[in-house]
Amino acid sequence: MAKLTPVGVAKGFALFAGVLFFLYWFLAGLSLLGDAFKVIAGDSAGSLFGAVSNPVAGLMVGILATVLVQSSSTTTSIIVAAAGSGVLDVATGIPMVFGANIGTSVTNTIVSLGFVGDREQYRRGFAGATVHDMFNYLNVCFWLPVEALTSAMRGGDGGILFLITRAIARSFESCDGEDCEDWKGPLKKITAKISKRIISVDKDVIKDFAYGKPSLELCEELLCSESNGEYECHAHKFSQKRCAATGYAVEGTNCGEVYFDEAENETVTVSKKAKAKFEYCIISSDGTISTNATVLAAAQAHFDSYKLNKGGCFYEAGMQTSAGWVTLLLALVMLTVSLLGMVKLLGIAVRGAAEEALKKAFNMNGYLAIVVGCAVTIFVQSSSITTSVLTPLVAMGTLSLEGMLPLTLGANIGTTVTGLLASLVGDSANGFQLAMCHVLFNLFGVLMFYPVPRIRRIPLAAAQRLGDLAALFKVFPIVYILMLFFVYPGFFLGISMAFGAGGGGIAGGIFGLLFFIALHVAFFWWYWKQAGREWLERSFGHDFDSQKPQKDVQDPDHRDSSSSTSSGASIAGVQGTSFAATNAEEAERVSAPTQDATVV
């Protein structure tokens, strides 16, 4: 055992402090990245929730909305709030929650791009990031059809998750008062010291966009109703903490208004943070619905005067959308610099005995890792932060791919707590029921798929295959992000809306679907049968001078097993792409063999 010296202790402390320094700025960069996307596309993300007509559309909306706001916690909180206010029914919101689970993994996939300079780290990092995607897709591919089929069997009255959570929601008790504010994790409070000085997002604006712009249609669909022969219309309540400047809002919500509060028995001046309410819907005794044009115009003007950026230096400079773009650029610079610094210091720190100790610590028992991942995510209130911090460790080889999987599954469960807390703040059992759907979807997925080794190997093998492709084609991860998180969800959302439109929309949807299938068949035929793969390798890939023997994927609970089979090699079918360094120059550079499993 090496003897401790004052110089060695000082060096170790300096390295530790340096890693914490860069980690803090990395986390602050992630926070700014999410805020930037919310300011740039938050209104678009909120508007997406009105485009849902079937489970497939709901799934795609969940993916796109989460990618746009860079946070599944934000998306699920909005979905829960929409369900609580009656904008969404629970059965419609369930596929959206499924989509949010998939969309959240885009953040750590973006982080893996920071290792593009080193092919081995790039391969491991991208595989570590996408193992999250692969398990989520596996889970969705099971639960989406099961939920849809069981709902159809019951005449469209909700599937199995809907029934279970409805039974749970019967015990729901609403929470009112100041003690029901949203809980914020301590890490968010720490990073907010930096992020709030730059940009501050008003998430309530996104909720208002999800609710819809004041209109006659909103009166007909949501605000007016009939009960026991009596007709009634309710006020349009805004989520934004911003009083109405027009004077046509409900008493007690107009800016500067002074009124007598009978409950408090005192004269009150309306606060600037009062939530505006407008009563513009009118219903006659025969059930005919109309609007008060003056009040409706005032409500629409209040809606249109939103500001997604509500604080920070850019807000003081009068910047809104432009503030989002500047913050996005700043966040990317912060992430890149802090990631490089953190990886460099970790590379110095984890050598020899320290490296082996860290590997043993991180590659713990899979079930314990699920608990750890869940606990950490509850603490930081973001699965994106948890997985984004773990991705560099996988890239460096400190954390194996098999060790990464259970930690991300724990993060999936931990991130559901945010939506659950958001539902408890409201007064609707529907919001609580939808939040419980999110919890059970992730919990059941882990209980069903992780304990079975053969099923557990599917996302591992798929992620390793994607890592191989990243090592072969540097541009592949960018194509992967664009296709799986933007192009495919957007396309299938359009197809779903076309089928829901009826008439010519169905014909257009069928044509688009057939074109999509034909295009992919043609591509794979060219790739495999017409030397397309070889052409791509010559044009965009790396040259390989030699290959090393290929290993099978190791089971995470049997990492010391020396047995191997040829089944892993047959899963991916990649020829000439190895999960280890394959050419002579890289073999010389990577002197020690990696412990990562290989699938080609």
XYZ file of C-alpha atoms in Angstrom:
600
model
C 0.000 0.000 0.000
C 1.372 3.402 -1.013
C 2.477 5.640 1.848
C 0.559 8.867 2.345
C 2.610 12.053 2.126
C 1.619 15.688 2.660
C 2.209 16.353 -1.038
C 0.059 13.382 -2.040
C -2.757 14.423 0.297
C -2.633 17.993 -1.011
C -2.700 16.732 -4.600
C -5.662 14.473 -3.853
C -7.556 17.303 -2.190
C -6.817 19.629 -5.107
C -8.069 17.022 -7.595
C -11.220 16.447 -5.553
C -11.901 20.187 -5.296
C -11.272 20.576 -9.021
C -13.717 17.793 -9.888
C -16.393 19.369 -7.642
C -15.750 22.758 -9.266
C -16.232 21.458 -12.799
C -19.175 19.272 -11.680
C -20.978 22.312 -10.304
C -20.573 24.215 -13.566
C -21.585 21.100 -15.500
C -24.818 20.914 -13.493
C -25.367 24.652 -13.861
C -24.880 24.233 -17.612
C -27.502 21.469 -17.677
C -29.913 23.732 -15.813
C -29.314 26.576 -18.267
C -29.694 24.182 -21.208
C -33.148 23.166 -20.005
C -34.167 26.772 -19.311
C -32.946 27.868 -22.747
C -35.030 25.233 -24.520
C -38.097 26.156 -22.433
C -37.816 29.830 -23.419
C -37.195 28.979 -27.083
C -39.900 26.359 -27.512
C -41.986 26.280 -24.331
C -45.062 27.822 -25.983
C -44.834 25.301 -28.847
C -44.467 22.443 -26.377
C -47.546 23.584 -24.467
C -49.580 23.870 -27.668
C -48.721 20.269 -28.596
C -51.014 18.906 -25.893
C -54.043 19.934 -27.917
C -52.975 17.719 -30.845
C -53.747 14.392 -29.170
C -56.450 12.189 -30.649
C -55.127 8.639 -30.087
C -52.454 6.757 -28.088
C -49.804 7.019 -30.828
C -50.290 10.785 -31.056
C -50.088 11.011 -27.266
C -46.809 9.086 -27.235
C -45.279 11.338 -29.906
C -46.483 14.513 -28.170
C -44.862 13.297 -24.943
C -41.539 12.730 -26.738
C -41.550 16.041 -28.622
C -42.677 18.125 -25.640
C -39.987 16.628 -23.398
C -37.273 17.162 -26.005
C -38.372 20.774 -26.473
C -38.325 21.620 -22.755
C -35.418 19.246 -21.941
C -37.120 17.855 -18.858
C -39.498 14.947 -18.313
C -40.263 16.404 -14.877
C -41.582 19.588 -16.491
C -43.566 17.645 -19.088
C -45.197 15.307 -16.570
C -45.968 18.235 -14.250
C -47.745 20.014 -17.124
C -49.619 16.837 -18.086
C -50.663 16.324 -14.463
C -51.796 19.957 -14.207
C -53.727 19.639 -17.489
C -55.445 16.495 -16.235
C -56.236 18.193 -12.946
C -57.854 21.170 -14.716
C -59.897 18.974 -17.034
C -58.020 19.813 -20.259
C -56.867 16.187 -20.543
C -58.594 13.048 -19.425
C -56.401 10.477 -17.719
C -56.650 7.866 -20.489
C -55.358 10.424 -23.026
C -52.532 11.546 -20.765
C -51.114 8.051 -20.108
C -49.376 7.693 -23.534
C -47.963 11.220 -23.080
C -46.295 10.079 -19.876
C -44.821 7.119 -21.784
C -43.400 9.546 -24.345
C -41.926 11.774 -21.638
C -39.941 8.777 -20.414
C -38.350 8.394 -23.859
C -37.774 12.103 -24.507
C -35.876 12.715 -21.263
C -32.903 10.618 -22.394
C -31.955 13.109 -25.125
C -29.977 15.213 -22.623
C -27.360 12.616 -21.692
C -27.171 11.573 -25.361
C -26.158 15.153 -26.161
C -23.586 15.006 -23.342
C -21.986 11.917 -24.931
C -21.128 14.019 -28.005
C -18.472 15.725 -25.901
C -16.263 12.613 -26.269
C -16.109 12.734 -30.050
C -12.337 13.361 -29.947
C -11.581 9.884 -28.549
C -13.160 7.014 -30.449
C -13.172 4.546 -27.551
C -14.636 7.052 -25.094
C -17.093 8.160 -27.776
C -18.214 4.569 -28.264
C -18.571 3.807 -24.566
C -20.188 7.166 -23.780
C -22.798 6.898 -26.533
C -23.586 3.299 -25.565
C -23.962 4.374 -21.930
C -26.312 7.197 -22.911
C -28.516 5.131 -25.237
C -28.984 2.151 -22.902
C -31.536 4.425 -21.207
C -33.343 4.904 -24.542
C -33.353 1.211 -25.359
C -34.935 0.144 -22.072
C -37.548 2.897 -22.302
C -38.464 1.799 -25.836
C -38.699 -1.808 -24.632
C -41.010 -0.745 -21.811
C -43.188 1.415 -24.084
C -43.403 -1.310 -26.749
C -45.016 -3.536 -24.129
C -47.222 -1.140 -22.180
C -48.576 1.044 -25.017
C -50.331 -1.821 -26.879
C -51.377 -3.481 -23.604
C -52.981 -0.254 -22.377
C -54.599 0.438 -25.766
C -55.945 -3.106 -26.194
C -57.333 -3.403 -22.667
C -58.930 0.029 -23.067
C -60.523 -1.039 -26.375
C -61.844 -4.203 -24.724
C -63.613 -1.991 -22.176
C -65.130 0.269 -24.824
C -62.451 2.960 -24.577
C -62.899 3.437 -20.847
C -59.208 3.051 -19.909
C -56.739 0.177 -19.793
C -55.078 -1.805 -17.033
C -52.891 1.040 -15.696
C -55.921 3.326 -15.750
C -57.954 0.875 -13.656
C -55.221 0.261 -11.092
C -54.488 3.951 -10.596
C -58.177 4.881 -10.490
C -58.565 2.545 -7.539
C -55.568 4.186 -5.848
C -56.827 7.715 -6.608
C -60.068 7.102 -4.725
C -58.145 7.778 -1.521
C -56.787 11.086 -2.872
C -57.062 14.125 -0.624
C -56.309 17.542 -2.055
C -53.779 19.843 -0.480
C -54.495 23.524 -0.023
C -52.624 26.428 1.478
C -49.066 27.700 1.602
C -47.707 24.372 2.849
C -48.495 22.805 -0.536
C -45.869 24.616 -2.573
C -43.798 22.509 -4.973
C -40.786 20.943 -3.301
C -37.473 21.835 -4.884
C -34.450 19.609 -4.482
C -31.397 21.088 -2.737
C -29.294 20.726 -5.883
C -31.721 22.897 -7.838
C -31.460 25.557 -5.154
C -27.677 25.520 -5.441
C -27.536 25.752 -9.249
C -30.300 28.378 -9.214
C -27.787 30.804 -7.674
C -26.211 30.980 -11.139
C -29.050 30.153 -13.549
C -31.610 32.582 -12.096
C -29.179 35.465 -12.545
C -29.050 34.691 -16.261
C -32.516 33.449 -17.197
C -35.646 32.443 -15.291
C -38.448 30.449 -16.901
C -42.123 30.935 -16.115
C -43.363 27.336 -16.411
C -46.923 28.506 -15.758
C -46.926 30.026 -19.254
C -46.459 26.531 -20.710
C -49.388 25.310 -18.605
C -51.564 28.117 -20.006
C -50.637 27.114 -23.542
C -51.571 23.525 -22.711
C -54.943 24.786 -21.388
C -55.603 26.771 -24.550
C -56.159 30.329 -25.698
C -59.459 31.949 -24.604
C -62.060 31.219 -27.274
C -65.639 30.141 -27.916
C -64.380 26.596 -28.506
C -62.890 26.519 -25.009
C -66.262 27.554 -23.602
C -68.004 24.753 -25.482
C -65.466 22.048 -24.693
C -64.426 22.861 -21.141
C -65.801 25.903 -19.355
C -69.546 25.428 -19.823
C -71.525 22.391 -18.732
C -75.007 21.106 -17.924
C -75.925 19.312 -14.717
C -79.455 18.184 -13.776
C -80.984 20.496 -16.351
C -79.034 23.528 -15.131
C -76.450 25.259 -17.298
C -73.331 26.876 -15.900
C -70.123 28.465 -17.193
C -66.925 28.852 -15.193
C -64.212 31.497 -15.339
C -61.052 30.967 -17.355
C -58.308 30.753 -14.708
C -54.759 31.514 -15.794
C -51.853 29.641 -14.215
C -49.450 32.580 -14.539
C -48.951 34.624 -11.394
C -49.754 37.871 -13.201
C -52.722 40.165 -12.546
C -54.903 41.449 -15.391
C -54.019 44.908 -16.675
C -57.232 45.450 -18.671
C -59.768 45.841 -15.861
C -62.174 43.285 -17.341
C -61.081 40.356 -15.195
C -62.976 38.867 -12.252
C -62.947 41.024 -9.114
C -59.791 40.493 -7.121
C -57.553 39.757 -10.118
C -57.236 43.198 -11.795
C -53.936 44.995 -11.224
C -54.135 47.757 -8.608
C -57.773 46.978 -7.822
C -58.955 47.723 -4.301
C -61.840 45.611 -3.043
C -63.407 44.412 0.199
C -62.530 40.811 1.072
C -65.497 39.431 2.977
C -63.593 36.344 4.095
C -60.835 38.445 5.677
C -63.221 41.303 6.550
C -60.785 43.929 5.264
C -59.984 46.079 2.247
C -57.385 44.458 -0.012
C -55.244 45.747 -2.878
C -54.688 43.182 -5.633
C -51.132 41.877 -5.813
C -49.175 41.906 -9.055
C -48.837 38.128 -8.671
C -52.587 37.507 -8.522
C -53.714 34.887 -11.049
C -56.085 36.493 -13.550
C -59.589 35.111 -14.121
C -61.952 36.064 -16.938
C -65.662 35.263 -17.241
C -66.233 35.586 -20.971
C -68.465 32.526 -21.520
C -72.244 32.998 -21.640
C -74.847 30.237 -21.728
C -78.563 30.732 -22.249
C -81.419 28.840 -20.652
C -81.680 26.586 -23.705
C -77.965 25.704 -23.577
C -76.747 28.012 -26.357
C -73.159 29.096 -25.677
C -71.739 32.465 -26.696
C -69.119 34.921 -25.430
C -68.863 38.470 -24.165
C -66.740 39.942 -26.948
C -65.156 42.651 -24.778
C -64.138 40.323 -21.959
C -62.976 37.668 -24.445
C -60.743 40.212 -26.196
C -59.292 41.243 -22.812
C -58.625 37.589 -21.919
C -56.933 36.982 -25.269
C -54.806 40.098 -24.834
C -53.746 38.838 -21.396
C -52.910 35.445 -22.911
C -50.834 36.987 -25.726
C -48.835 39.214 -23.366
C -47.037 36.244 -21.781
C -43.317 36.266 -21.050
C -41.551 32.923 -20.790
C -38.406 34.598 -19.492
C -39.399 36.281 -16.241
C -36.060 37.182 -14.659
C -32.295 37.426 -14.928
C -29.952 39.763 -16.755
C -31.481 39.034 -20.174
C -34.986 39.833 -18.899
C -33.742 43.169 -17.600
C -32.352 43.813 -21.095
C -35.805 43.178 -22.583
C -34.852 39.873 -24.218
C -37.250 36.930 -24.549
C -36.736 34.331 -27.311
C -33.319 35.790 -28.131
C -32.409 35.247 -24.461
C -33.113 31.548 -24.974
C -30.746 31.289 -27.932
C -27.946 33.180 -26.178
C -28.398 31.035 -23.065
C -28.367 27.877 -25.206
C -24.998 28.854 -26.661
C -23.659 29.739 -23.203
C -24.929 26.429 -21.779
C -23.247 24.408 -24.529
C -19.942 26.185 -23.892
C -20.270 25.586 -20.146
C -21.074 21.910 -20.669
C -18.179 21.374 -23.056
C -15.561 23.150 -20.937
C -16.708 21.655 -17.631
C -16.982 18.176 -19.152
C -13.457 18.343 -20.561
C -12.087 19.643 -17.266
C -13.936 17.065 -15.191
C -12.851 14.163 -17.414
C -9.247 15.360 -17.404
C -9.089 15.556 -13.606
C -10.912 12.251 -13.168
C -8.451 10.652 -15.562
C -5.602 11.775 -13.316
C -7.384 10.801 -10.101
C -8.632 7.325 -11.046
C -5.434 5.463 -11.741
C -4.120 2.225 -10.344
C -5.687 1.170 -7.058
C -8.057 4.160 -7.048
C -9.434 3.156 -10.433
C -10.083 -0.404 -9.301
C -11.762 0.812 -6.109
C -14.064 3.148 -8.037
C -14.961 0.436 -10.515
C -15.951 -1.893 -7.692
C -17.968 0.870 -6.029
C -19.877 1.880 -9.167
C -20.415 -1.607 -10.538
C -22.450 -2.711 -7.557
C -25.245 -5.261 -7.391
C -27.900 -4.366 -9.958
C -30.807 -4.181 -7.525
C -28.840 -2.009 -5.112
C -27.922 0.232 -8.048
C -31.623 0.718 -8.853
C -32.218 1.924 -5.296
C -29.174 4.237 -5.452
C -30.248 5.682 -8.827
C -33.756 6.297 -7.496
C -32.523 7.976 -4.311
C -30.043 10.230 -6.154
C -32.702 11.316 -8.671
C -35.192 12.139 -5.931
C -32.472 14.279 -4.349
C -31.522 16.160 -7.545
C -35.126 16.161 -8.910
C -34.018 15.277 -12.430
C -33.250 11.987 -14.164
C -31.466 13.982 -16.884
C -28.936 15.241 -14.329
C -28.383 11.751 -12.904
C -27.795 10.075 -16.265
C -25.790 13.006 -17.655
C -23.352 12.825 -14.721
C -23.008 9.037 -15.119
C -22.391 9.161 -18.897
C -18.809 10.541 -18.600
C -17.992 7.752 -16.131
C -19.111 5.156 -18.672
C -17.089 6.884 -21.395
C -13.964 6.752 -19.230
C -14.503 3.063 -18.444
C -14.978 3.681 -14.710
C -18.612 2.545 -14.882
C -19.494 -0.413 -17.090
C -22.491 -0.434 -19.413
C -23.981 -3.257 -17.346
C -23.614 -1.074 -14.236
C -25.145 1.934 -15.991
C -28.429 0.186 -16.833
C -29.783 -0.346 -13.279
C -28.727 3.151 -12.229
C -30.751 4.651 -15.102
C -33.722 2.452 -14.229
C -33.583 3.807 -10.699
C -33.443 7.314 -12.169
C -36.604 6.517 -14.167
C -38.430 5.676 -10.950
C -36.982 8.605 -9.004
C -38.044 11.210 -11.553
C -41.713 10.243 -11.120
C -41.668 11.823 -7.668
C -41.750 15.325 -9.220
C -45.018 14.678 -11.025
C -46.424 13.006 -7.924
C -45.615 16.063 -5.801
C -47.123 18.333 -8.464
C -50.361 16.325 -8.321
C -50.547 16.676 -4.533
C -50.477 20.465 -4.829
C -53.644 20.418 -6.937
C -57.196 19.633 -5.924
C -58.044 17.035 -8.560
C -57.913 13.258 -8.251
C -57.328 13.044 -12.029
C -53.914 14.693 -11.708
C -52.958 12.351 -8.885
C -54.152 9.340 -10.894
C -52.033 10.302 -13.896
C -48.978 10.844 -11.684
C -49.495 7.360 -10.250
C -49.638 5.978 -13.814
C -46.154 7.411 -14.346
C -44.898 5.773 -11.151
C -46.401 2.355 -11.893
C -45.335 2.401 -15.551
C -41.680 2.716 -14.545
C -41.948 0.461 -11.514
C -43.720 -2.350 -13.389
C -41.258 -2.025 -16.266
C -38.307 -2.596 -13.949
C -40.002 -5.464 -12.096
C -41.017 -7.196 -15.324
C -37.939 -6.787 -17.500
C -34.837 -6.279 -15.371
C -34.890 -9.545 -13.349
C -34.986 -11.660 -16.549
C -31.382 -11.921 -17.881
C -32.380 -12.644 -21.486
C -34.658 -9.603 -21.627
C -32.138 -7.468 -19.757
C -29.590 -8.266 -22.451
C -31.766 -6.735 -25.185
C -31.205 -3.042 -24.261
C -27.557 -3.802 -23.400
C -26.893 -5.399 -26.785
C -28.780 -2.649 -28.637
C -26.846 0.099 -26.824
C -23.523 -1.606 -27.561
C -24.536 -1.851 -31.206
C -25.252 1.876 -31.257
C -21.897 2.524 -29.586
C -20.178 0.536 -32.334
C -21.908 2.640 -34.979
C -20.840 5.837 -33.191
C -17.235 4.620 -33.218
C -17.494 3.789 -36.931
C -19.406 6.907 -38.022
C -18.762 10.027 -35.934
C -21.868 11.702 -37.319
C -24.145 8.782 -36.380
C -25.099 10.074 -32.883
C -26.243 13.376 -34.390
C -28.354 11.530 -36.967
C -29.692 9.307 -34.176
C -30.768 12.305 -32.064
C -32.425 14.072 -34.997
C -34.267 10.987 -36.231
C -35.427 9.390 -32.953
C -36.268 12.574 -31.069
C -37.508 14.899 -33.817
C -38.143 13.388 -37.268
C -39.842 10.104 -36.299
C -42.039 11.576 -33.530
C -43.020 14.505 -35.774
C -43.814 12.171 -38.675
C -45.937 9.754 -36.653
C -47.742 12.634 -34.944
C -48.645 13.980 -38.397
C -49.787 10.533 -39.551
C -51.928 10.111 -36.429
C -53.538 13.512 -36.913
C -54.209 12.684 -40.575
C -56.008 9.459 -39.663
C -57.990 11.315 -37.008
C -59.109 13.968 -39.501
C -61.040 11.432 -41.599
C -61.823 11.650 -45.319
C -58.838 12.801 -47.335
C -56.722 12.805 -44.191
C -56.977 9.009 -43.998
C -55.841 8.670 -47.616
C -52.930 11.032 -46.934
C -52.024 9.113 -43.792
C -52.016 5.784 -45.648
C -49.862 7.232 -48.437
C -47.420 8.742 -45.920
C -47.163 5.485 -43.995
C -46.572 3.417 -47.146
C -43.933 5.908 -48.317
C -42.234 5.711 -44.909
C -42.119 1.905 -45.040
C -40.921 1.840 -48.655
C -38.184 4.374 -47.924
C -36.818 2.315 -45.038
C -37.023 -0.969 -46.950
C -35.120 0.637 -49.836
C -32.464 2.012 -47.488
C -31.832 -1.293 -45.705
C -31.807 -3.178 -49.012
C -29.185 -0.753 -50.304
C -27.249 -0.909 -47.023
C -27.065 -4.700 -46.826
C -27.423 -5.916 -50.441
C -25.963 -3.137 -52.566
C -22.735 -2.441 -50.678
C -24.267 0.631 -49.061
C -22.512 -0.119 -45.806
C -19.122 -0.258 -47.513
C -19.835 3.043 -49.263
C -20.755 4.703 -45.975
C -17.587 3.344 -44.373
C -15.433 4.723 -47.183
C -17.193 8.091 -47.124
C -17.816 8.695 -43.411
C -16.250 5.901 -41.399
C -12.893 4.846 -39.978
C -10.512 2.339 -41.553
C -9.826 -0.810 -39.562
C -6.557 -2.644 -40.138
C -7.300 -5.545 -37.848
C -9.945 -7.037 -35.631
C -9.815 -8.499 -32.197
C -11.816 -11.471 -30.994
C -15.282 -10.483 -29.983
C -16.855 -11.160 -26.614
C -20.419 -11.645 -25.593
C -22.363 -9.260 -23.398
C -21.796 -10.080 -19.755
C -24.779 -10.337 -17.444
C -24.631 -7.535 -14.855
C -25.108 -10.005 -12.000
C -22.418 -12.386 -13.326
C -19.622 -10.075 -14.381
C -16.938 -12.519 -13.285
C -18.213 -15.262 -15.525
C -15.738 -16.336 -18.175
C -18.242 -18.110 -20.386
C -19.206 -16.630 -23.731
C -21.446 -17.584 -26.590
C -21.937 -16.570 -30.154
C -25.455 -15.274 -29.563
C -24.242 -11.776 -28.731
C -22.408 -11.581 -32.040
C -25.490 -12.577 -33.944
C -27.675 -9.905 -32.336
C -26.135 -6.889 -33.961
C -24.549 -8.287 -37.112
C -21.949 -5.566 -37.505
C -18.931 -6.625 -39.534
C -15.658 -4.880 -38.926
C -16.796 -2.771 -35.973
C -15.342 -3.930 -32.662
C -16.228 -2.790 -29.147
C -12.491 -2.615 -28.399
C -9.722 -0.674 -30.140
C -9.135 -2.399 -33.450
C -6.337 -0.776 -35.396
C -2.675 -0.910 -34.564
C -2.314 2.739 -33.605
C -5.205 2.679 -31.157
C -4.156 -0.668 -29.743
C -0.798 0.874 -28.934
C -2.481 3.895 -27.363
C -4.919 1.836 -25.307
C -2.327 -0.373 -23.643
C -4.663 -1.934 -21.094
C -7.635 -4.009 -22.258
C -11.037 -2.581 -21.478
C -13.487 -4.508 -19.361
C -16.437 -3.563 -21.549
C -18.377 -6.341 -23.196
C -18.356 -6.608 -26.987
C -21.200 -7.163 -29.392
C -20.628 -6.936 -33.117
